Short mmCIF file of C-alpha atoms and ligand atoms in Angstrom, two decimals:
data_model
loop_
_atom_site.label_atom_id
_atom_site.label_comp_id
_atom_site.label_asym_id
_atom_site.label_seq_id
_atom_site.Cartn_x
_atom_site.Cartn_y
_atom_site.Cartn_z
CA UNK T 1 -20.07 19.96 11.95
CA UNK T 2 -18.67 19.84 15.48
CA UNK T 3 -15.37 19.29 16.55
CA UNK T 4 -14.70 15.46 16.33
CA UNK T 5 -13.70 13.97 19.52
CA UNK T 6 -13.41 10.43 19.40
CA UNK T 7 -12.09 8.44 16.31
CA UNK T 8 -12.66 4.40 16.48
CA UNK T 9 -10.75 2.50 13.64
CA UNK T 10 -11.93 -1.26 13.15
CA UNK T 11 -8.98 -3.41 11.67
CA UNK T 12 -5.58 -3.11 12.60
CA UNK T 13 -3.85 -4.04 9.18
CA UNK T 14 -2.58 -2.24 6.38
CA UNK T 15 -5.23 0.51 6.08
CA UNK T 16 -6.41 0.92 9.58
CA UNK T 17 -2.76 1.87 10.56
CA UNK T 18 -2.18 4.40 7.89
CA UNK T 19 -5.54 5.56 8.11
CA UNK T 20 -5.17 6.22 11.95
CA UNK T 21 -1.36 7.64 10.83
CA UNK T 22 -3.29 10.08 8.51
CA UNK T 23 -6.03 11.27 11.35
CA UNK T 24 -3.41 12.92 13.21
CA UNK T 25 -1.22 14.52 10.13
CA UNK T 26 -4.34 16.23 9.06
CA UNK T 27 -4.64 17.52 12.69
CA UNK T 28 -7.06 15.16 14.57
CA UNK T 29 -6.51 15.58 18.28
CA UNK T 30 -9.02 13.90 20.11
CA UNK T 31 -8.97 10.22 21.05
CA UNK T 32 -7.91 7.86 19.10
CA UNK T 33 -9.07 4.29 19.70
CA UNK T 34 -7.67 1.47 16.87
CA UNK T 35 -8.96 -2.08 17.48
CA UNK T 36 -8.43 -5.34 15.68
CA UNK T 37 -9.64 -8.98 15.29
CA UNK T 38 -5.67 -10.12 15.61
CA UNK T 39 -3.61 -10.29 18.31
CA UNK T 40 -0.89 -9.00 16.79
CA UNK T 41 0.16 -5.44 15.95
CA UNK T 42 -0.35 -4.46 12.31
CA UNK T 43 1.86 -5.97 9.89
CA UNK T 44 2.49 -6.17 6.32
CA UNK T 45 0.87 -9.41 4.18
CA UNK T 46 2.88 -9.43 0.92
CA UNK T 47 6.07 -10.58 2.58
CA UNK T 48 4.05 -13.36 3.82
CA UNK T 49 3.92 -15.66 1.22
CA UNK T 50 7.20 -14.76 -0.23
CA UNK T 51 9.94 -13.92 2.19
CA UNK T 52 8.62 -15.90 5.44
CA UNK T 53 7.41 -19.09 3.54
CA UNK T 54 10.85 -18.46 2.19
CA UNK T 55 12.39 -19.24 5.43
CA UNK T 56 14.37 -15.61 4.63
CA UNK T 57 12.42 -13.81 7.37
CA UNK T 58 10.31 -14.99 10.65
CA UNK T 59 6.51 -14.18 10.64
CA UNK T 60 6.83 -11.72 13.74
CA UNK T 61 9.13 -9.65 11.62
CA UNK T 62 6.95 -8.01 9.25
CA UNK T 63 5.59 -6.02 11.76
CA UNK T 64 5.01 -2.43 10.05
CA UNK T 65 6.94 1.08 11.22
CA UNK T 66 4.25 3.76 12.21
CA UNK T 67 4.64 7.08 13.09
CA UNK T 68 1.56 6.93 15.98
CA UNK T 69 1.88 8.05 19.25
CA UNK T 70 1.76 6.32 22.39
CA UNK T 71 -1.77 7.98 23.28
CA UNK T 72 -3.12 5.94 20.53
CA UNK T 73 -5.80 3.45 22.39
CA UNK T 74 -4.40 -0.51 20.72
CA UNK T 75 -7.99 -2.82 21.69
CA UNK T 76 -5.83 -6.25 19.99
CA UNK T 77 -6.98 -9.62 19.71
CA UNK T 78 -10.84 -8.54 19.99
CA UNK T 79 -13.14 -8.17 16.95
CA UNK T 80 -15.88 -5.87 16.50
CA UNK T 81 -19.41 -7.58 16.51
CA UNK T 82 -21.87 -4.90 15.48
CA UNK T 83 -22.09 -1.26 14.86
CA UNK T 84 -24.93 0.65 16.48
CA UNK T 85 -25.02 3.97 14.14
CA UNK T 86 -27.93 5.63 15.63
CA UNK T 87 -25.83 5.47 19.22
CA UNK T 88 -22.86 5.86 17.60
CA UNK T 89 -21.39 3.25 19.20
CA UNK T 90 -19.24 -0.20 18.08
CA UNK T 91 -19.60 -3.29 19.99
CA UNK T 92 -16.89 -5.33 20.87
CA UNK T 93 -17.11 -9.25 20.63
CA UNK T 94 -15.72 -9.44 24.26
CA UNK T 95 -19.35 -7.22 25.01
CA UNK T 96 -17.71 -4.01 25.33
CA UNK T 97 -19.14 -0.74 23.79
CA UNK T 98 -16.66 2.01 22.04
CA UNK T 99 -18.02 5.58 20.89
CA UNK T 100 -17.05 7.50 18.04
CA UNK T 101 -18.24 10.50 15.98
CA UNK T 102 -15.51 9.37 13.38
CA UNK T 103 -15.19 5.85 12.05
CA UNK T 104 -12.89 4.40 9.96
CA UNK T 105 -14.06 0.89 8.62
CA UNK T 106 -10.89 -0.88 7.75
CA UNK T 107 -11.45 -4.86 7.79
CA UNK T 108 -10.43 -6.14 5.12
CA UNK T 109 -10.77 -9.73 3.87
CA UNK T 110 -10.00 -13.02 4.88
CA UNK T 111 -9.15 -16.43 3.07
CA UNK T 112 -11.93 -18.02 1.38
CA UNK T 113 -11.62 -21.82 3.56
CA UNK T 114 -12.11 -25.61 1.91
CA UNK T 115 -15.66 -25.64 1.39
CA UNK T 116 -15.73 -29.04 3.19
CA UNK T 117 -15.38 -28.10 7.21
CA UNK T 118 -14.55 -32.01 7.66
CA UNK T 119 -11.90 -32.18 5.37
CA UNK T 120 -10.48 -28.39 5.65
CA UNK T 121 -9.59 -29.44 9.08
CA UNK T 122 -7.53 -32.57 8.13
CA UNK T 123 -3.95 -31.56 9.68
CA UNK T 124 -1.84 -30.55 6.64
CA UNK T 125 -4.42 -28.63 4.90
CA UNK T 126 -3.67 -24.73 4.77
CA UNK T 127 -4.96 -21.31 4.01
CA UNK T 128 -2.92 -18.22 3.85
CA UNK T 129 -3.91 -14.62 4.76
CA UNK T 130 -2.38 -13.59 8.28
CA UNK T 131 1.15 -14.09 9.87
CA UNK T 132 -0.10 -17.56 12.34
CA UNK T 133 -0.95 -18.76 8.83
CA UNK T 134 2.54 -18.34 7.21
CA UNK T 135 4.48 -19.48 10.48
CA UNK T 136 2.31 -22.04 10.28
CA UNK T 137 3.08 -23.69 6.64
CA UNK T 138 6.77 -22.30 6.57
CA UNK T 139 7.23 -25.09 9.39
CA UNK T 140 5.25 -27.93 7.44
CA UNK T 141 7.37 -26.54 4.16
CA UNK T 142 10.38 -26.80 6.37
CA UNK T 143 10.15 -30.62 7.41
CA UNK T 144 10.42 -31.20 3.80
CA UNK T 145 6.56 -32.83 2.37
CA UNK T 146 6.49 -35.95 -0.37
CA UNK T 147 4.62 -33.16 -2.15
CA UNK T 148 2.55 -29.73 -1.90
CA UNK T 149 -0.74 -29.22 -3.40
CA UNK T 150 -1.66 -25.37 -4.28
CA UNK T 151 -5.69 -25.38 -5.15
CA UNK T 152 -6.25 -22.20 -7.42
CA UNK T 153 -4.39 -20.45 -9.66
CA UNK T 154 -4.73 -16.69 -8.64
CA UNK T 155 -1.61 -14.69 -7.24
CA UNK T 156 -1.32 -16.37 -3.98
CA UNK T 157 -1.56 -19.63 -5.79
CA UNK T 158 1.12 -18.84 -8.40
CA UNK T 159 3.15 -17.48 -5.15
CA UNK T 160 3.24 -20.54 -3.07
CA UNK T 161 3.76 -22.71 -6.00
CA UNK T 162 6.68 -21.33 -7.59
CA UNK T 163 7.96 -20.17 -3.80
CA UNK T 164 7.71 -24.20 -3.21
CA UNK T 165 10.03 -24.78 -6.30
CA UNK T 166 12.26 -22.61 -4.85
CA UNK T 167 12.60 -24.70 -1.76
CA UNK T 168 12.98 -27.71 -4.14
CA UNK T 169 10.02 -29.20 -2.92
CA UNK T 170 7.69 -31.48 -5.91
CA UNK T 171 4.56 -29.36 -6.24
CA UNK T 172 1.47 -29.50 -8.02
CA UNK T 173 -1.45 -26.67 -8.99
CA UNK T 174 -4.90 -27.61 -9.61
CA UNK T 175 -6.90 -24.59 -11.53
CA UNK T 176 -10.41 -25.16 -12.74
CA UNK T 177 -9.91 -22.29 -15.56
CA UNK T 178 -7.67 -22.93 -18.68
CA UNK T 179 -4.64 -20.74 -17.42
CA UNK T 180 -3.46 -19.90 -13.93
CA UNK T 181 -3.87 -15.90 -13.84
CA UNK T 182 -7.22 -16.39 -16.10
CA UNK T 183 -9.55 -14.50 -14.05
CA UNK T 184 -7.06 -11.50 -13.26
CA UNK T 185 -5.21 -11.35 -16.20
CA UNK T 186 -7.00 -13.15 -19.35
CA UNK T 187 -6.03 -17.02 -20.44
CA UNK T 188 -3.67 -15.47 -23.13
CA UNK T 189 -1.15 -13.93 -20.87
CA UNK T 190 -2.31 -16.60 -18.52
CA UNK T 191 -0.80 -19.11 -20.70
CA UNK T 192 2.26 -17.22 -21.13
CA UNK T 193 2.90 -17.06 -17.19
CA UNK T 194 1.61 -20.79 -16.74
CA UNK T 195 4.19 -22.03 -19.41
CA UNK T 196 7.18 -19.81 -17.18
CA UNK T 197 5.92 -22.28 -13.89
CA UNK T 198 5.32 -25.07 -16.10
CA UNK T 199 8.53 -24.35 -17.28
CA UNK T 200 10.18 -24.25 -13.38
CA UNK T 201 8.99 -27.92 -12.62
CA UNK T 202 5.21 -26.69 -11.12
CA UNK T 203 3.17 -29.67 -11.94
CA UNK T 204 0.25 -27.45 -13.81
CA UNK T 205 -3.50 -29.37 -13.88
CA UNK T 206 -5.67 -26.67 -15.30
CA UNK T 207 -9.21 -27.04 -16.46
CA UNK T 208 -10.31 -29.56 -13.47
CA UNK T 209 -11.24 -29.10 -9.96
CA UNK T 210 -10.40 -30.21 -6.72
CA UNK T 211 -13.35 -32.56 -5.70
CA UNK T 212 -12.37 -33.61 -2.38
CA UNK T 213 -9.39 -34.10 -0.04
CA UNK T 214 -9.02 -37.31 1.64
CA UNK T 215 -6.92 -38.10 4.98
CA UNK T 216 -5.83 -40.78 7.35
CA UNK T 217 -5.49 -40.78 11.17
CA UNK T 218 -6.87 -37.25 10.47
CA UNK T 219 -3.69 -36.05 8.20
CA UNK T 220 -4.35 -35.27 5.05
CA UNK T 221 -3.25 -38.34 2.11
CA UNK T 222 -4.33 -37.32 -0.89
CA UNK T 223 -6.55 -35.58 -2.86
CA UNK T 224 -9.21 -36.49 -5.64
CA UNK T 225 -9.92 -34.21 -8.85
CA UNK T 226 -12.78 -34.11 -11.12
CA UNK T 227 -11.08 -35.80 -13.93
CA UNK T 228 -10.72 -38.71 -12.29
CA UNK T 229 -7.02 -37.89 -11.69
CA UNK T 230 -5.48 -38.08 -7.86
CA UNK T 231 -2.40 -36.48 -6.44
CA UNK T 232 -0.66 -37.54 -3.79
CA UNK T 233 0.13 -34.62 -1.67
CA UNK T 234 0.65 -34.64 2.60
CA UNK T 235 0.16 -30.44 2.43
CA UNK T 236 -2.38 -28.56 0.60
CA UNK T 237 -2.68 -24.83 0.45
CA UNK T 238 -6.30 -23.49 0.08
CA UNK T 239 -6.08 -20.68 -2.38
CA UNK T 240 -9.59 -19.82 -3.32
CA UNK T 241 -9.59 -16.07 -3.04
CA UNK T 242 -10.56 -13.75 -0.03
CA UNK T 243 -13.98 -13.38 1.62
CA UNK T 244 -14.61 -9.47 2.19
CA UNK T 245 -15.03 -8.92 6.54
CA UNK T 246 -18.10 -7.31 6.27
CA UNK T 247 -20.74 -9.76 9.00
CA UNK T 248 -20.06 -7.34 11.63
CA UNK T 249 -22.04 -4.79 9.63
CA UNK T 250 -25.08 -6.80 9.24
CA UNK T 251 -28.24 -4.30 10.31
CA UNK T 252 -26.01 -1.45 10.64
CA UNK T 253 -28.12 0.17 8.00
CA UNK T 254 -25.30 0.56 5.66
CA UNK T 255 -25.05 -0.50 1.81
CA UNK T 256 -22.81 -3.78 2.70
CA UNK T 257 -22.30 -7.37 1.31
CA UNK T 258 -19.90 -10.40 1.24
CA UNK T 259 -18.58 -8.16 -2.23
CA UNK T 260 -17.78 -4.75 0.47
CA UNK T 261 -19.30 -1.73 1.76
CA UNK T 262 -20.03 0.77 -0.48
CA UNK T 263 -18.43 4.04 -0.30
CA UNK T 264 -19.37 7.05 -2.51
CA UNK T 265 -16.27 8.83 -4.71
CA UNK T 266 -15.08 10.85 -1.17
CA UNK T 267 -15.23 7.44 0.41
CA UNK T 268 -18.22 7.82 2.81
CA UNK T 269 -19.87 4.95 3.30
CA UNK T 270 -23.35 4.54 2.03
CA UNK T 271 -26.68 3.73 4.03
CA UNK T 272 -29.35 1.15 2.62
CA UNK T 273 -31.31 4.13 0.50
CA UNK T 274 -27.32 5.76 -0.91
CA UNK T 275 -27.08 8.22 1.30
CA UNK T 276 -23.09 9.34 2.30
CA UNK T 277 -22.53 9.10 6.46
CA UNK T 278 -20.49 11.86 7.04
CA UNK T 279 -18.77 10.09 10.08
CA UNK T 280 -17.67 7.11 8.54
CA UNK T 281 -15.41 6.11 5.93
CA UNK T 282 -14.01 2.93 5.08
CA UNK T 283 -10.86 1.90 3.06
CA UNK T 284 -8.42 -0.38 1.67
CA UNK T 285 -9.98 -4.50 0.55
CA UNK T 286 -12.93 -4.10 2.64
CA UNK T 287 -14.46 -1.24 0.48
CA UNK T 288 -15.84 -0.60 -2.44
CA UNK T 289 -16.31 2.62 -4.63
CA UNK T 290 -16.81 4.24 -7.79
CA UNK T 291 -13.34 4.23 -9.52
CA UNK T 292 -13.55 7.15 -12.13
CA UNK T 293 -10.79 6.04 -14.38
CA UNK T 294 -13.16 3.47 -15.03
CA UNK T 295 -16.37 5.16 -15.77
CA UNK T 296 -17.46 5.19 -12.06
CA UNK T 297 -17.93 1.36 -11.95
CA UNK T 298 -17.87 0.37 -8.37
CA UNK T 299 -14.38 -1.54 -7.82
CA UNK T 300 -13.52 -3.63 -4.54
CA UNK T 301 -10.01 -3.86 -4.79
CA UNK T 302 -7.05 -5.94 -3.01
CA UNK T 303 -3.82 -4.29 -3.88
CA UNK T 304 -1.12 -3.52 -1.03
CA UNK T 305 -0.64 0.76 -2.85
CA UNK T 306 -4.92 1.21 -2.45
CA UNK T 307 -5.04 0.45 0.88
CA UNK T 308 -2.16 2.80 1.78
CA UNK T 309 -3.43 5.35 -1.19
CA UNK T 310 -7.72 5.50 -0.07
CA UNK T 311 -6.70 4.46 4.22
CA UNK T 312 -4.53 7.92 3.49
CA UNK T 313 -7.80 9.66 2.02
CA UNK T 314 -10.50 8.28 4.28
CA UNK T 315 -7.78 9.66 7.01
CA UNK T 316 -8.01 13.03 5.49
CA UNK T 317 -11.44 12.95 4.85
CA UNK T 318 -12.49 11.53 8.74
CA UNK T 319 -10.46 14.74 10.29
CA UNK T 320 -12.35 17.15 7.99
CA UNK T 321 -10.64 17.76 4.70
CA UNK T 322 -13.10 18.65 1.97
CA UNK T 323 -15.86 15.91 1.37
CA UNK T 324 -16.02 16.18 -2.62
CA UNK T 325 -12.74 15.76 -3.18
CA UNK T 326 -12.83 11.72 -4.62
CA UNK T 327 -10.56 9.14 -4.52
CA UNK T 328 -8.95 7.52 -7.98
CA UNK T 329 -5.68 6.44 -7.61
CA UNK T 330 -4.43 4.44 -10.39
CA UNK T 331 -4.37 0.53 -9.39
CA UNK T 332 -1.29 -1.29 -8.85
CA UNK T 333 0.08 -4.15 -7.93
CA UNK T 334 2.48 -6.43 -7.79
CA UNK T 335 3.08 -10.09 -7.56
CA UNK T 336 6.86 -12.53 -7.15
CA UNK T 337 6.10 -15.51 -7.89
CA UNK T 338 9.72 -17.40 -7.26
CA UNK T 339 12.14 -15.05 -9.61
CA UNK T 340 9.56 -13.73 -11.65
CA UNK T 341 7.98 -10.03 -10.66
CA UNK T 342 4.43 -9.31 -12.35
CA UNK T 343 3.31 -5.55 -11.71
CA UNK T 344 0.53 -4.22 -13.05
CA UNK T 345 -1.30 -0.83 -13.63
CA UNK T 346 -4.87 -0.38 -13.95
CA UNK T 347 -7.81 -2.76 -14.14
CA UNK T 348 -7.85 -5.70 -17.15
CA UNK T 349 -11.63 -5.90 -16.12
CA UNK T 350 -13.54 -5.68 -19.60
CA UNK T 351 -10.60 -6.07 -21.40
CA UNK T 352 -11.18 -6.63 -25.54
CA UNK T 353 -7.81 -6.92 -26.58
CA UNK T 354 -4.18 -7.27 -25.40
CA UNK T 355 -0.94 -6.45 -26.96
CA UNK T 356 2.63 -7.40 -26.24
CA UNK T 357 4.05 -4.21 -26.42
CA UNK T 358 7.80 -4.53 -25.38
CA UNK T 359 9.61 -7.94 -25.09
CA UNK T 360 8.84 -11.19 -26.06
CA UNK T 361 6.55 -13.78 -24.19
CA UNK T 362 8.98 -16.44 -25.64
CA UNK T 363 12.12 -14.83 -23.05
CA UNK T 364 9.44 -14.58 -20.59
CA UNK T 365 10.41 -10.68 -20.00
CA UNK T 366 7.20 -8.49 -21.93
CA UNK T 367 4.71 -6.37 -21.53
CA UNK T 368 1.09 -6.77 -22.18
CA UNK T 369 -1.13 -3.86 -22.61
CA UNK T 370 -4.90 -4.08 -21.98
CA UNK T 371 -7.44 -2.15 -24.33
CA UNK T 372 -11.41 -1.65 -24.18
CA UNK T 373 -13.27 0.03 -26.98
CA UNK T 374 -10.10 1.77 -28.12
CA UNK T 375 -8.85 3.06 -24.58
CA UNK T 376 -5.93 1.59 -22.84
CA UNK T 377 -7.24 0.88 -19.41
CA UNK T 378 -4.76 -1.98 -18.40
CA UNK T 379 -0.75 -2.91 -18.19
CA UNK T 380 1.26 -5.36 -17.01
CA UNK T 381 4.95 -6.66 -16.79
CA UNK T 382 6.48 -9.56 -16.82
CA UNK T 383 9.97 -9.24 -15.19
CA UNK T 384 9.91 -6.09 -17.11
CA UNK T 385 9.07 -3.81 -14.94
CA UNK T 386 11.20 -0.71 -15.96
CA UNK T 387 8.69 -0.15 -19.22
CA UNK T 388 5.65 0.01 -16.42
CA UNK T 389 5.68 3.48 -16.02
CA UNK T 390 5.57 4.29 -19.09
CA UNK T 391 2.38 2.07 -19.48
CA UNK T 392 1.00 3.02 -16.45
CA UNK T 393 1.08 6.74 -17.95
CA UNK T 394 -0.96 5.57 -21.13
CA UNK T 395 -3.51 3.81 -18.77
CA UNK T 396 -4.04 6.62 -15.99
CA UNK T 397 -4.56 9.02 -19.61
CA UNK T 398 -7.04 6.88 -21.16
CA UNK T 399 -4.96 6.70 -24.15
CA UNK T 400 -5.89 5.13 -27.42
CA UNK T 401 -5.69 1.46 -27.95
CA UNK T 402 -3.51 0.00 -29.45
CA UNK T 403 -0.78 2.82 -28.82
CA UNK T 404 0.22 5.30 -31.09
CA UNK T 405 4.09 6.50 -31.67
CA UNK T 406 6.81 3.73 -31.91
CA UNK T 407 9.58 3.59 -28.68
CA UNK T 408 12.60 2.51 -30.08
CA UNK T 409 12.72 -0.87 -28.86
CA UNK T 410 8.75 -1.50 -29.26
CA UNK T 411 7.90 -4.15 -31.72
CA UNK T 412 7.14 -3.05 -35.39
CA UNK T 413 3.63 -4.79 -35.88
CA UNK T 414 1.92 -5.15 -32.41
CA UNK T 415 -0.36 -8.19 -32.36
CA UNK T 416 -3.66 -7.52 -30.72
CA UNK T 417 -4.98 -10.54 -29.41
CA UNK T 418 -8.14 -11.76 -27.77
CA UNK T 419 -7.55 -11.51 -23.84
CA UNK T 420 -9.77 -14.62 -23.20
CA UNK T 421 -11.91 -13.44 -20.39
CA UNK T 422 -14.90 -15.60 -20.55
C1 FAD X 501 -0.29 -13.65 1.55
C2 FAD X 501 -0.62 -12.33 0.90
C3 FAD X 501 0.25 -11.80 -0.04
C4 FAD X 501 -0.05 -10.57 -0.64
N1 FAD X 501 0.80 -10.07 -1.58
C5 FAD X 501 0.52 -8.91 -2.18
C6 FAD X 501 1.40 -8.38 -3.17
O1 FAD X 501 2.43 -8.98 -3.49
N2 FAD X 501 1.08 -7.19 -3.74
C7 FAD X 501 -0.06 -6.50 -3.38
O2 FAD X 501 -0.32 -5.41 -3.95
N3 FAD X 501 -0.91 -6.99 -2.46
C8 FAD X 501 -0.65 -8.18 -1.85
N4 FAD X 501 -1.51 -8.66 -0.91
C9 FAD X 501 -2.74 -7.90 -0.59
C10 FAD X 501 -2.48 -6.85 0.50
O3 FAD X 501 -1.76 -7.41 1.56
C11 FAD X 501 -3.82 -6.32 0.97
O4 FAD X 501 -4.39 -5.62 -0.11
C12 FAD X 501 -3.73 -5.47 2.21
O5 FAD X 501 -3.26 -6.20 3.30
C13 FAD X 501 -5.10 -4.87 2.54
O6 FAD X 501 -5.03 -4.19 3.74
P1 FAD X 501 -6.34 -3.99 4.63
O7 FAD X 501 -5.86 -3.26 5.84
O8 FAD X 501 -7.42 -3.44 3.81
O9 FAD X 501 -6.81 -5.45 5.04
P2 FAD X 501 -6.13 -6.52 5.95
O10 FAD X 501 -4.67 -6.55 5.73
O11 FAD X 501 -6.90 -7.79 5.73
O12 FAD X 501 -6.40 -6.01 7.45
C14 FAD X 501 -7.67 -6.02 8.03
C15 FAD X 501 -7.54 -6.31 9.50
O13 FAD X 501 -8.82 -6.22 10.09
C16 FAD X 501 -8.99 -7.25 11.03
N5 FAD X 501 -10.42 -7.50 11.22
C17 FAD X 501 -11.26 -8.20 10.42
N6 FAD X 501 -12.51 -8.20 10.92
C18 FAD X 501 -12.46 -7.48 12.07
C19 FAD X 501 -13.42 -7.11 13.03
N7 FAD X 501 -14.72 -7.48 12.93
N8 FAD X 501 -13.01 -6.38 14.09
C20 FAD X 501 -11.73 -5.97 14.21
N9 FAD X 501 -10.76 -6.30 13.33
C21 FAD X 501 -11.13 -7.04 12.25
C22 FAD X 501 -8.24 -8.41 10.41
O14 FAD X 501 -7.87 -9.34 11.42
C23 FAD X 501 -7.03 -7.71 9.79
O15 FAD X 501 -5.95 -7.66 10.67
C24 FAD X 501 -1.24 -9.89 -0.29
C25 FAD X 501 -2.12 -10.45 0.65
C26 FAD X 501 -1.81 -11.66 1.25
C27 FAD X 501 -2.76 -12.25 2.25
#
């Protein structure tokens, strides 16, 4: 393959910046072009909804280091609106064309909004995914609300709702499963982590639903729930999940959907019929791929480590390292929700059983360890985070499930229990 002259990144976040950072280290020299939907520089999410809702840090400062030159090409504050393959071109949404003979497809995802248009755009009502966002409800946080509504019960949920305890402020979490966590993590450990909230003052309202938000003069007043119930509540925080940035790729030929676009285990991405395009790759929440700890099941995956780990492979791969060599690093992830830090290794996806295998659930400081059809393929800690690596070792080795061998400060008889994924 010729010498590759011109490599376009789309999405200046997390991956597109260490993807671009890995270009050059494995010896790309030609133009380098990096453009993103934000005006901002790229910057680092997690601290978002911790540190700057905190009030401990402003949004501009999470801003992330980079070792690029200054020849890099920044095109900020301008999204990319379709991708021309054959021409081997991108086009901009301000009408512009780029070329490349090297893509990186780095997009990532967005916050799924209030399905209601009407009433997601009642002043008080928030999402959170980008750094306007968290400036945004640090300042409504800051003048002090009669009370905060968090809809959902995923990580960003559990975030901002034990973040708002934090701040003292009265706040209460609406979850249609029976657990937050339930989806990620099963409704038994779900329990476990909803009782620690519970536990810090979080109003909890699980098994009902948000049904609609009502406002006055256009702010929002209260909202109404399925059961009948209504809470009170001047902010609300939207947090339904993420929407995968994949439009822009609509009849670009490639194997793309609102779930990501599919890479094969190198992390080419794949045309309509499967085939591999040598000159693109994509990375980090946007993509998905066969994951071959786990049997090669395609995995889309939103975890801070994977977009640095696969942007730092597609990198590679883009500037010519060998094309077989597949991607796999072992999930992780982590989560502070007000003083408690969940990490996790490996994906609780399938999961048949779950065992507490150090602590105790009770102290809220334990361990649960994930099995499917005898294999450990999931772990994750609850303020415990020292006996992770040990875990994560059992996880990344398939071992059996439930663990063999007793550490010294294990419990005797490990319960298995049912995860409760339904
Ligand atoms: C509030 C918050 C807290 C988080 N906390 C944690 C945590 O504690 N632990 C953890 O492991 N993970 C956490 N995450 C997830 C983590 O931040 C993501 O996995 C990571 O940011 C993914 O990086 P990315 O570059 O793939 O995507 P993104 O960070 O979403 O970056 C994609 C970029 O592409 C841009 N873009 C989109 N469409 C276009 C287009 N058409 N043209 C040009 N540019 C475009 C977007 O504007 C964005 O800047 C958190 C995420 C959020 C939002």
């Amino acid at each position: 393959m010729a010498r590759p002259e011109h490599a376009l990144v789309i999405g200046a976040g997390l991956a597109g910046l260490r993807g671009a950072e890995a270009l050059r280290e494995a010896g790309f020299s030609g133009s380098l072009t990096i453009v993103g939907a934000e005006p901002h520089l790229p910057y680092d999410r997690p601290p978002l909804s911790k540190h700057v809702l905190a009030g401990a840090i402003p949004a501009h400062a999470t801003t992330l280091p980079h070792g690029l030159d200054a020849d890099v090409d920044w095109q900020l504050g301008t999204a990319a609106a379709s991708l021309d393959r054959q021409a081997g071109r991108v086009l901009l949404a301000d009408g512009r064309a780029l070329p490349y003979d090297r893509l990186l497809i780095a997009t990532g995802t967005r916050a799924r909004s209030w399905p209601n248009p009407h009433e997601g755009r009642l002043s008080g009502v928030f999402t959170l995914r980008g750094r306007d966002d968290a400036a945004a409800l640090r300042q409504a946080l800051e003048a002090g609300p009669r009370r905060v509504l968090v809809i959902g019960g995923g990580f960003i949920g559990c975030e901002v709702a034990s973040l708002c305890r934090t701040l003292d402020l009265p706040v209460t979490l609406v979850e249609p499963g029976p657990t937050p966590l339930a989806r990620v993590l099963g409704r038994t450990i779900g329990a476990f982590i909803g009782a620690i909230h519970a536990g810090h003052g979080v109003d909890l309202r699980c098994g009902t639903e948000v049904e609609w938000l009502e406002g006055e003069g256009g702010r929002l007043v209260r909202a109404h729930c399925t059961d009948g119930s209504r809470i009170e509540a001047d902010i609300a925080v939207v947090a339904l999940g993420a929407v995968r940035n994949t439009e822009w790729l609509d009849g670009a030929g490639l194997s793309a959907d609102p779930g990501g676009v599919d890479c094969d285990g190198a992390g080419h991405v794949l045309d309509a019929e499967g085939h591999p395009d040598p000159q693109i790759a994509a990375a980090g929440d946007v993509a998905r791929f066969p994951h071959p700890l786990y049997d090669g099941r395609r995995v889309a995956l939103e975890h801070w480590s994977h977009a640095v780990a696969q942007a730092a492979h597609a990198g590679r791969l883009l500037a010519g390292a060998p094309p077989d060599a597949a991607y796999g690093a072992l999930p992780t992830f982590w989560s502070t929700q007000g003083d408690l830090v969940v990490k996790s290794a490996g994906l609780t996806e399938g999961a048949d059983a779950v065992a507490i295998t150090q602590g105790d659930p009770a102290t809220g400081r334990f361990i649960a360890l994930y099995g499917r059809a005898g294999r450990c393929i999931a772990a994750v800690s609850v303020d415990s985070a020292r006996w992770l690596p040990a875990h994560a070792e059992l996880v990344a080795t398939g071992a059996p499930f439930p663990p063999e061998g007793a550490a010294t400060d294990r419990p005797k008889n490990v319960e298995i229990f049912e995860p409760g994924f339904s």
